[in-house]
């Protein structure tokens, strides 16, 4: 965090726009130090249910959600990025919970949905490692459009990022 803070501070001093892409899993003090020098934060939210988050990522989401609130309360522009993992984050319950959470943050936050793809599969094969998502298939264009519609129905701007 100290290095990133110094780098972003130097960039801002030089008039360079700064951006941070994060999953939010960092100590609060680190987030506070870095966000002070950041123009834009791309903040990933995967799964809102803590038990499912622990099952799928191995960690609780409490710190992530707290840090999302801290970022939303800062002057930095914030974009929520939501990877759509079939059967995990693309469920109606998770999309609804994510929309509710984003609604509680400041107005004007855009949600980017990132549809699942299988581009990383070959990397796992080259490393002779099992692909963690197995045979998961990308969502249909119709399903992705439904999810975008759910965010929009909640009054949130939502874009598909591929």
mmCIF file with all atom_site columns, C-alpha atoms in Angstrom:
data_model
loop_
_atom_site.group_PDB
_atom_site.id
_atom_site.type_symbol
_atom_site.label_atom_id
_atom_site.label_alt_id
_atom_site.label_comp_id
_atom_site.label_asym_id
_atom_site.label_entity_id
_atom_site.label_seq_id
_atom_site.pdbx_PDB_ins_code
_atom_site.Cartn_x
_atom_site.Cartn_y
_atom_site.Cartn_z
_atom_site.occupancy
_atom_site.B_iso_or_equiv
_atom_site.pdbx_formal_charge
_atom_site.auth_seq_id
_atom_site.auth_comp_id
_atom_site.auth_asym_id
_atom_site.auth_atom_id
_atom_site.pdbx_PDB_model_num
ATOM 1   C CA . UNK A 1 1   ? 0.000   0.000   0.000   1.00 0.00 ? 1   UNK A CA 1
ATOM 2   C CA . UNK A 1 2   ? 2.847   2.407   0.715   1.00 0.00 ? 2   UNK A CA 1
ATOM 3   C CA . UNK A 1 3   ? 4.305   1.920   -2.751  1.00 0.00 ? 3   UNK A CA 1
ATOM 4   C CA . UNK A 1 4   ? 0.909   2.308   -4.445  1.00 0.00 ? 4   UNK A CA 1
ATOM 5   C CA . UNK A 1 5   ? 0.175   5.385   -2.343  1.00 0.00 ? 5   UNK A CA 1
ATOM 6   C CA . UNK A 1 6   ? 3.500   6.987   -3.339  1.00 0.00 ? 6   UNK A CA 1
ATOM 7   C CA . UNK A 1 7   ? 3.054   6.066   -6.998  1.00 0.00 ? 7   UNK A CA 1
ATOM 8   C CA . UNK A 1 8   ? -0.481  7.425   -7.196  1.00 0.00 ? 8   UNK A CA 1
ATOM 9   C CA . UNK A 1 9   ? 0.480   10.583  -5.296  1.00 0.00 ? 9   UNK A CA 1
ATOM 10  C CA . UNK A 1 10  ? 3.312   11.210  -7.767  1.00 0.00 ? 10  UNK A CA 1
ATOM 11  C CA . UNK A 1 11  ? 1.002   10.614  -10.707 1.00 0.00 ? 11  UNK A CA 1
ATOM 12  C CA . UNK A 1 12  ? -1.635  13.000  -9.377  1.00 0.00 ? 12  UNK A CA 1
ATOM 13  C CA . UNK A 1 13  ? 1.039   15.625  -8.713  1.00 0.00 ? 13  UNK A CA 1
ATOM 14  C CA . UNK A 1 14  ? 2.089   15.294  -12.348 1.00 0.00 ? 14  UNK A CA 1
ATOM 15  C CA . UNK A 1 15  ? -1.521  15.682  -13.497 1.00 0.00 ? 15  UNK A CA 1
ATOM 16  C CA . UNK A 1 16  ? -1.923  12.016  -14.461 1.00 0.00 ? 16  UNK A CA 1
ATOM 17  C CA . UNK A 1 17  ? -5.352  10.467  -13.912 1.00 0.00 ? 17  UNK A CA 1
ATOM 18  C CA . UNK A 1 18  ? -5.116  7.593   -11.432 1.00 0.00 ? 18  UNK A CA 1
ATOM 19  C CA . UNK A 1 19  ? -7.153  4.407   -11.254 1.00 0.00 ? 19  UNK A CA 1
ATOM 20  C CA . UNK A 1 20  ? -7.235  1.489   -8.862  1.00 0.00 ? 20  UNK A CA 1
ATOM 21  C CA . UNK A 1 21  ? -8.630  -1.928  -9.808  1.00 0.00 ? 21  UNK A CA 1
ATOM 22  C CA . UNK A 1 22  ? -9.348  -3.883  -6.623  1.00 0.00 ? 22  UNK A CA 1
ATOM 23  C CA . UNK A 1 23  ? -11.345 -6.699  -5.129  1.00 0.00 ? 23  UNK A CA 1
ATOM 24  C CA . UNK A 1 24  ? -11.387 -4.654  -1.923  1.00 0.00 ? 24  UNK A CA 1
ATOM 25  C CA . UNK A 1 25  ? -9.668  -7.275  0.211   1.00 0.00 ? 25  UNK A CA 1
ATOM 26  C CA . UNK A 1 26  ? -7.190  -5.011  1.973   1.00 0.00 ? 26  UNK A CA 1
ATOM 27  C CA . UNK A 1 27  ? -6.746  -3.499  5.414   1.00 0.00 ? 27  UNK A CA 1
ATOM 28  C CA . UNK A 1 28  ? -8.903  -0.407  5.923   1.00 0.00 ? 28  UNK A CA 1
ATOM 29  C CA . UNK A 1 29  ? -5.843  1.778   6.514   1.00 0.00 ? 29  UNK A CA 1
ATOM 30  C CA . UNK A 1 30  ? -4.357  0.682   3.177   1.00 0.00 ? 30  UNK A CA 1
ATOM 31  C CA . UNK A 1 31  ? -7.579  1.558   1.353   1.00 0.00 ? 31  UNK A CA 1
ATOM 32  C CA . UNK A 1 32  ? -7.718  4.955   3.059   1.00 0.00 ? 32  UNK A CA 1
ATOM 33  C CA . UNK A 1 33  ? -4.096  5.746   2.175   1.00 0.00 ? 33  UNK A CA 1
ATOM 34  C CA . UNK A 1 34  ? -4.432  4.786   -1.471  1.00 0.00 ? 34  UNK A CA 1
ATOM 35  C CA . UNK A 1 35  ? -7.907  6.207   -2.104  1.00 0.00 ? 35  UNK A CA 1
ATOM 36  C CA . UNK A 1 36  ? -6.698  9.679   -1.106  1.00 0.00 ? 36  UNK A CA 1
ATOM 37  C CA . UNK A 1 37  ? -4.656  9.735   -4.346  1.00 0.00 ? 37  UNK A CA 1
ATOM 38  C CA . UNK A 1 38  ? -7.100  7.945   -6.650  1.00 0.00 ? 38  UNK A CA 1
ATOM 39  C CA . UNK A 1 39  ? -9.430  9.432   -9.262  1.00 0.00 ? 39  UNK A CA 1
ATOM 40  C CA . UNK A 1 40  ? -11.242 6.218   -10.213 1.00 0.00 ? 40  UNK A CA 1
ATOM 41  C CA . UNK A 1 41  ? -11.789 2.909   -8.421  1.00 0.00 ? 41  UNK A CA 1
ATOM 42  C CA . UNK A 1 42  ? -12.893 -0.225  -10.260 1.00 0.00 ? 42  UNK A CA 1
ATOM 43  C CA . UNK A 1 43  ? -14.242 -2.286  -7.369  1.00 0.00 ? 43  UNK A CA 1
ATOM 44  C CA . UNK A 1 44  ? -15.126 -5.965  -7.821  1.00 0.00 ? 44  UNK A CA 1
ATOM 45  C CA . UNK A 1 45  ? -18.123 -7.403  -5.998  1.00 0.00 ? 45  UNK A CA 1
ATOM 46  C CA . UNK A 1 46  ? -18.573 -11.111 -6.533  1.00 0.00 ? 46  UNK A CA 1
ATOM 47  C CA . UNK A 1 47  ? -20.962 -12.666 -4.027  1.00 0.00 ? 47  UNK A CA 1
ATOM 48  C CA . UNK A 1 48  ? -23.008 -10.838 -1.409  1.00 0.00 ? 48  UNK A CA 1
ATOM 49  C CA . UNK A 1 49  ? -23.883 -13.834 0.797   1.00 0.00 ? 49  UNK A CA 1
ATOM 50  C CA . UNK A 1 50  ? -20.972 -14.245 3.194   1.00 0.00 ? 50  UNK A CA 1
ATOM 51  C CA . UNK A 1 51  ? -21.224 -18.049 3.488   1.00 0.00 ? 51  UNK A CA 1
ATOM 52  C CA . UNK A 1 52  ? -21.262 -18.475 -0.297  1.00 0.00 ? 52  UNK A CA 1
ATOM 53  C CA . UNK A 1 53  ? -18.447 -15.941 -0.640  1.00 0.00 ? 53  UNK A CA 1
ATOM 54  C CA . UNK A 1 54  ? -16.330 -17.981 1.778   1.00 0.00 ? 54  UNK A CA 1
ATOM 55  C CA . UNK A 1 55  ? -17.190 -21.197 -0.065  1.00 0.00 ? 55  UNK A CA 1
ATOM 56  C CA . UNK A 1 56  ? -16.293 -19.813 -3.503  1.00 0.00 ? 56  UNK A CA 1
ATOM 57  C CA . UNK A 1 57  ? -13.350 -17.533 -2.688  1.00 0.00 ? 57  UNK A CA 1
ATOM 58  C CA . UNK A 1 58  ? -12.045 -18.919 0.589   1.00 0.00 ? 58  UNK A CA 1
ATOM 59  C CA . UNK A 1 59  ? -12.530 -15.633 2.474   1.00 0.00 ? 59  UNK A CA 1
ATOM 60  C CA . UNK A 1 60  ? -15.295 -13.638 4.120   1.00 0.00 ? 60  UNK A CA 1
ATOM 61  C CA . UNK A 1 61  ? -16.676 -10.614 2.294   1.00 0.00 ? 61  UNK A CA 1
ATOM 62  C CA . UNK A 1 62  ? -17.143 -8.414  5.393   1.00 0.00 ? 62  UNK A CA 1
ATOM 63  C CA . UNK A 1 63  ? -13.934 -6.443  4.884   1.00 0.00 ? 63  UNK A CA 1
ATOM 64  C CA . UNK A 1 64  ? -14.640 -6.097  1.159   1.00 0.00 ? 64  UNK A CA 1
ATOM 65  C CA . UNK A 1 65  ? -18.107 -4.644  1.756   1.00 0.00 ? 65  UNK A CA 1
ATOM 66  C CA . UNK A 1 66  ? -16.800 -2.287  4.434   1.00 0.00 ? 66  UNK A CA 1
ATOM 67  C CA . UNK A 1 67  ? -14.072 -1.093  2.067   1.00 0.00 ? 67  UNK A CA 1
ATOM 68  C CA . UNK A 1 68  ? -16.639 -0.589  -0.709  1.00 0.00 ? 68  UNK A CA 1
ATOM 69  C CA . UNK A 1 69  ? -18.511 1.779   1.604   1.00 0.00 ? 69  UNK A CA 1
ATOM 70  C CA . UNK A 1 70  ? -15.277 3.650   2.384   1.00 0.00 ? 70  UNK A CA 1
ATOM 71  C CA . UNK A 1 71  ? -14.511 4.065   -1.313  1.00 0.00 ? 71  UNK A CA 1
ATOM 72  C CA . UNK A 1 72  ? -18.087 5.197   -1.999  1.00 0.00 ? 72  UNK A CA 1
ATOM 73  C CA . UNK A 1 73  ? -17.726 7.842   0.718   1.00 0.00 ? 73  UNK A CA 1
ATOM 74  C CA . UNK A 1 74  ? -14.519 9.181   -0.855  1.00 0.00 ? 74  UNK A CA 1
ATOM 75  C CA . UNK A 1 75  ? -14.259 11.740  -3.670  1.00 0.00 ? 75  UNK A CA 1
ATOM 76  C CA . UNK A 1 76  ? -13.002 9.076   -6.110  1.00 0.00 ? 76  UNK A CA 1
ATOM 77  C CA . UNK A 1 77  ? -15.278 7.989   -8.936  1.00 0.00 ? 77  UNK A CA 1
ATOM 78  C CA . UNK A 1 78  ? -16.388 4.399   -8.345  1.00 0.00 ? 78  UNK A CA 1
ATOM 79  C CA . UNK A 1 79  ? -17.463 1.680   -10.759 1.00 0.00 ? 79  UNK A CA 1
ATOM 80  C CA . UNK A 1 80  ? -18.697 -1.621  -9.350  1.00 0.00 ? 80  UNK A CA 1
ATOM 81  C CA . UNK A 1 81  ? -17.544 -4.564  -11.448 1.00 0.00 ? 81  UNK A CA 1
ATOM 82  C CA . UNK A 1 82  ? -19.421 -7.829  -11.086 1.00 0.00 ? 82  UNK A CA 1
ATOM 83  C CA . UNK A 1 83  ? -18.021 -10.977 -12.682 1.00 0.00 ? 83  UNK A CA 1
ATOM 84  C CA . UNK A 1 84  ? -20.951 -13.177 -13.719 1.00 0.00 ? 84  UNK A CA 1
ATOM 85  C CA . UNK A 1 85  ? -19.917 -16.700 -12.771 1.00 0.00 ? 85  UNK A CA 1
ATOM 86  C CA . UNK A 1 86  ? -22.561 -19.267 -13.817 1.00 0.00 ? 86  UNK A CA 1
ATOM 87  C CA . UNK A 1 87  ? -24.388 -20.722 -10.835 1.00 0.00 ? 87  UNK A CA 1
ATOM 88  C CA . UNK A 1 88  ? -22.481 -18.552 -8.380  1.00 0.00 ? 88  UNK A CA 1
ATOM 89  C CA . UNK A 1 89  ? -22.776 -14.798 -8.901  1.00 0.00 ? 89  UNK A CA 1
ATOM 90  C CA . UNK A 1 90  ? -25.397 -14.799 -11.673 1.00 0.00 ? 90  UNK A CA 1
ATOM 91  C CA . UNK A 1 91  ? -28.254 -15.957 -9.467  1.00 0.00 ? 91  UNK A CA 1
ATOM 92  C CA . UNK A 1 92  ? -31.320 -13.791 -9.011  1.00 0.00 ? 92  UNK A CA 1
ATOM 93  C CA . UNK A 1 93  ? -30.691 -13.652 -5.249  1.00 0.00 ? 93  UNK A CA 1
ATOM 94  C CA . UNK A 1 94  ? -27.101 -12.460 -5.690  1.00 0.00 ? 94  UNK A CA 1
ATOM 95  C CA . UNK A 1 95  ? -27.909 -9.902  -8.381  1.00 0.00 ? 95  UNK A CA 1
ATOM 96  C CA . UNK A 1 96  ? -30.769 -8.526  -6.260  1.00 0.00 ? 96  UNK A CA 1
ATOM 97  C CA . UNK A 1 97  ? -28.558 -8.356  -3.147  1.00 0.00 ? 97  UNK A CA 1
ATOM 98  C CA . UNK A 1 98  ? -25.775 -6.663  -5.121  1.00 0.00 ? 98  UNK A CA 1
ATOM 99  C CA . UNK A 1 99  ? -28.182 -4.092  -6.549  1.00 0.00 ? 99  UNK A CA 1
ATOM 100 C CA . UNK A 1 100 ? -29.535 -3.387  -3.044  1.00 0.00 ? 100 UNK A CA 1
ATOM 101 C CA . UNK A 1 101 ? -26.005 -2.913  -1.709  1.00 0.00 ? 101 UNK A CA 1
ATOM 102 C CA . UNK A 1 102 ? -25.003 -0.551  -4.542  1.00 0.00 ? 102 UNK A CA 1
ATOM 103 C CA . UNK A 1 103 ? -28.222 1.456   -4.042  1.00 0.00 ? 103 UNK A CA 1
ATOM 104 C CA . UNK A 1 104 ? -27.097 2.109   -0.450  1.00 0.00 ? 104 UNK A CA 1
ATOM 105 C CA . UNK A 1 105 ? -23.841 3.625   -1.661  1.00 0.00 ? 105 UNK A CA 1
ATOM 106 C CA . UNK A 1 106 ? -23.749 7.099   -3.173  1.00 0.00 ? 106 UNK A CA 1
ATOM 107 C CA . UNK A 1 107 ? -25.801 7.961   -6.276  1.00 0.00 ? 107 UNK A CA 1
ATOM 108 C CA . UNK A 1 108 ? -24.200 7.748   -9.712  1.00 0.00 ? 108 UNK A CA 1
ATOM 109 C CA . UNK A 1 109 ? -22.212 4.544   -9.250  1.00 0.00 ? 109 UNK A CA 1
ATOM 110 C CA . UNK A 1 110 ? -22.251 2.515   -12.447 1.00 0.00 ? 110 UNK A CA 1
ATOM 111 C CA . UNK A 1 111 ? -22.302 -1.290  -12.395 1.00 0.00 ? 111 UNK A CA 1
ATOM 112 C CA . UNK A 1 112 ? -20.237 -3.158  -14.982 1.00 0.00 ? 112 UNK A CA 1
ATOM 113 C CA . UNK A 1 113 ? -21.181 -6.793  -15.459 1.00 0.00 ? 113 UNK A CA 1
ATOM 114 C CA . UNK A 1 114 ? -18.382 -8.982  -16.741 1.00 0.00 ? 114 UNK A CA 1
ATOM 115 C CA . UNK A 1 115 ? -19.815 -12.131 -18.344 1.00 0.00 ? 115 UNK A CA 1
ATOM 116 C CA . UNK A 1 116 ? -17.892 -15.325 -17.667 1.00 0.00 ? 116 UNK A CA 1
ATOM 117 C CA . UNK A 1 117 ? -15.683 -16.618 -20.469 1.00 0.00 ? 117 UNK A CA 1
ATOM 118 C CA . UNK A 1 118 ? -13.357 -19.603 -20.743 1.00 0.00 ? 118 UNK A CA 1
ATOM 119 C CA . UNK A 1 119 ? -10.259 -17.750 -22.000 1.00 0.00 ? 119 UNK A CA 1
ATOM 120 C CA . UNK A 1 120 ? -8.206  -18.695 -18.942 1.00 0.00 ? 120 UNK A CA 1
ATOM 121 C CA . UNK A 1 121 ? -8.749  -22.426 -19.391 1.00 0.00 ? 121 UNK A CA 1
ATOM 122 C CA . UNK A 1 122 ? -5.671  -22.889 -21.567 1.00 0.00 ? 122 UNK A CA 1
ATOM 123 C CA . UNK A 1 123 ? -3.443  -21.281 -18.936 1.00 0.00 ? 123 UNK A CA 1
ATOM 124 C CA . UNK A 1 124 ? -4.549  -23.883 -16.413 1.00 0.00 ? 124 UNK A CA 1
ATOM 125 C CA . UNK A 1 125 ? -3.978  -26.650 -18.960 1.00 0.00 ? 125 UNK A CA 1
ATOM 126 C CA . UNK A 1 126 ? -0.452  -25.368 -19.711 1.00 0.00 ? 126 UNK A CA 1
ATOM 127 C CA . UNK A 1 127 ? 0.292   -25.357 -15.983 1.00 0.00 ? 127 UNK A CA 1
ATOM 128 C CA . UNK A 1 128 ? -1.137  -28.883 -15.678 1.00 0.00 ? 128 UNK A CA 1
ATOM 129 C CA . UNK A 1 129 ? -3.647  -27.649 -13.117 1.00 0.00 ? 129 UNK A CA 1
ATOM 130 C CA . UNK A 1 130 ? -7.357  -28.404 -12.954 1.00 0.00 ? 130 UNK A CA 1
ATOM 131 C CA . UNK A 1 131 ? -9.596  -25.587 -14.141 1.00 0.00 ? 131 UNK A CA 1
ATOM 132 C CA . UNK A 1 132 ? -11.519 -24.454 -11.038 1.00 0.00 ? 132 UNK A CA 1
ATOM 133 C CA . UNK A 1 133 ? -14.767 -23.820 -12.900 1.00 0.00 ? 133 UNK A CA 1
ATOM 134 C CA . UNK A 1 134 ? -14.737 -27.198 -14.614 1.00 0.00 ? 134 UNK A CA 1
ATOM 135 C CA . UNK A 1 135 ? -17.252 -27.351 -17.429 1.00 0.00 ? 135 UNK A CA 1
ATOM 136 C CA . UNK A 1 136 ? -18.991 -24.060 -16.639 1.00 0.00 ? 136 UNK A CA 1
ATOM 137 C CA . UNK A 1 137 ? -20.366 -22.491 -19.793 1.00 0.00 ? 137 UNK A CA 1
ATOM 138 C CA . UNK A 1 138 ? -20.687 -18.784 -20.599 1.00 0.00 ? 138 UNK A CA 1
ATOM 139 C CA . UNK A 1 139 ? -24.090 -17.257 -19.955 1.00 0.00 ? 139 UNK A CA 1
ATOM 140 C CA . UNK A 1 140 ? -26.394 -16.647 -22.885 1.00 0.00 ? 140 UNK A CA 1
ATOM 141 C CA . UNK A 1 141 ? -26.720 -13.111 -24.208 1.00 0.00 ? 141 UNK A CA 1
ATOM 142 C CA . UNK A 1 142 ? -30.343 -13.233 -23.064 1.00 0.00 ? 142 UNK A CA 1
ATOM 143 C CA . UNK A 1 143 ? -29.368 -14.077 -19.478 1.00 0.00 ? 143 UNK A CA 1
ATOM 144 C CA . UNK A 1 144 ? -26.769 -11.308 -19.368 1.00 0.00 ? 144 UNK A CA 1
ATOM 145 C CA . UNK A 1 145 ? -29.407 -8.885  -20.695 1.00 0.00 ? 145 UNK A CA 1
ATOM 146 C CA . UNK A 1 146 ? -31.807 -10.048 -17.945 1.00 0.00 ? 146 UNK A CA 1
ATOM 147 C CA . UNK A 1 147 ? -29.163 -9.297  -15.308 1.00 0.00 ? 147 UNK A CA 1
ATOM 148 C CA . UNK A 1 148 ? -28.512 -5.853  -16.783 1.00 0.00 ? 148 UNK A CA 1
ATOM 149 C CA . UNK A 1 149 ? -32.274 -5.316  -16.692 1.00 0.00 ? 149 UNK A CA 1
ATOM 150 C CA . UNK A 1 150 ? -32.379 -6.232  -13.001 1.00 0.00 ? 150 UNK A CA 1
ATOM 151 C CA . UNK A 1 151 ? -29.793 -3.560  -12.182 1.00 0.00 ? 151 UNK A CA 1
ATOM 152 C CA . UNK A 1 152 ? -31.568 -1.014  -14.352 1.00 0.00 ? 152 UNK A CA 1
ATOM 153 C CA . UNK A 1 153 ? -34.927 -1.847  -12.723 1.00 0.00 ? 153 UNK A CA 1
ATOM 154 C CA . UNK A 1 154 ? -33.238 -1.029  -9.393  1.00 0.00 ? 154 UNK A CA 1
ATOM 155 C CA . UNK A 1 155 ? -32.405 2.423   -10.773 1.00 0.00 ? 155 UNK A CA 1
ATOM 156 C CA . UNK A 1 156 ? -28.733 1.690   -11.435 1.00 0.00 ? 156 UNK A CA 1
ATOM 157 C CA . UNK A 1 157 ? -26.774 2.366   -14.604 1.00 0.00 ? 157 UNK A CA 1
ATOM 158 C CA . UNK A 1 158 ? -25.380 -0.943  -15.833 1.00 0.00 ? 158 UNK A CA 1
ATOM 159 C CA . UNK A 1 159 ? -23.041 -1.793  -18.703 1.00 0.00 ? 159 UNK A CA 1
ATOM 160 C CA . UNK A 1 160 ? -21.744 -5.066  -20.105 1.00 0.00 ? 160 UNK A CA 1
ATOM 161 C CA . UNK A 1 161 ? -17.933 -5.202  -20.230 1.00 0.00 ? 161 UNK A CA 1
ATOM 162 C CA . UNK A 1 162 ? -16.381 -7.992  -22.271 1.00 0.00 ? 162 UNK A CA 1
#
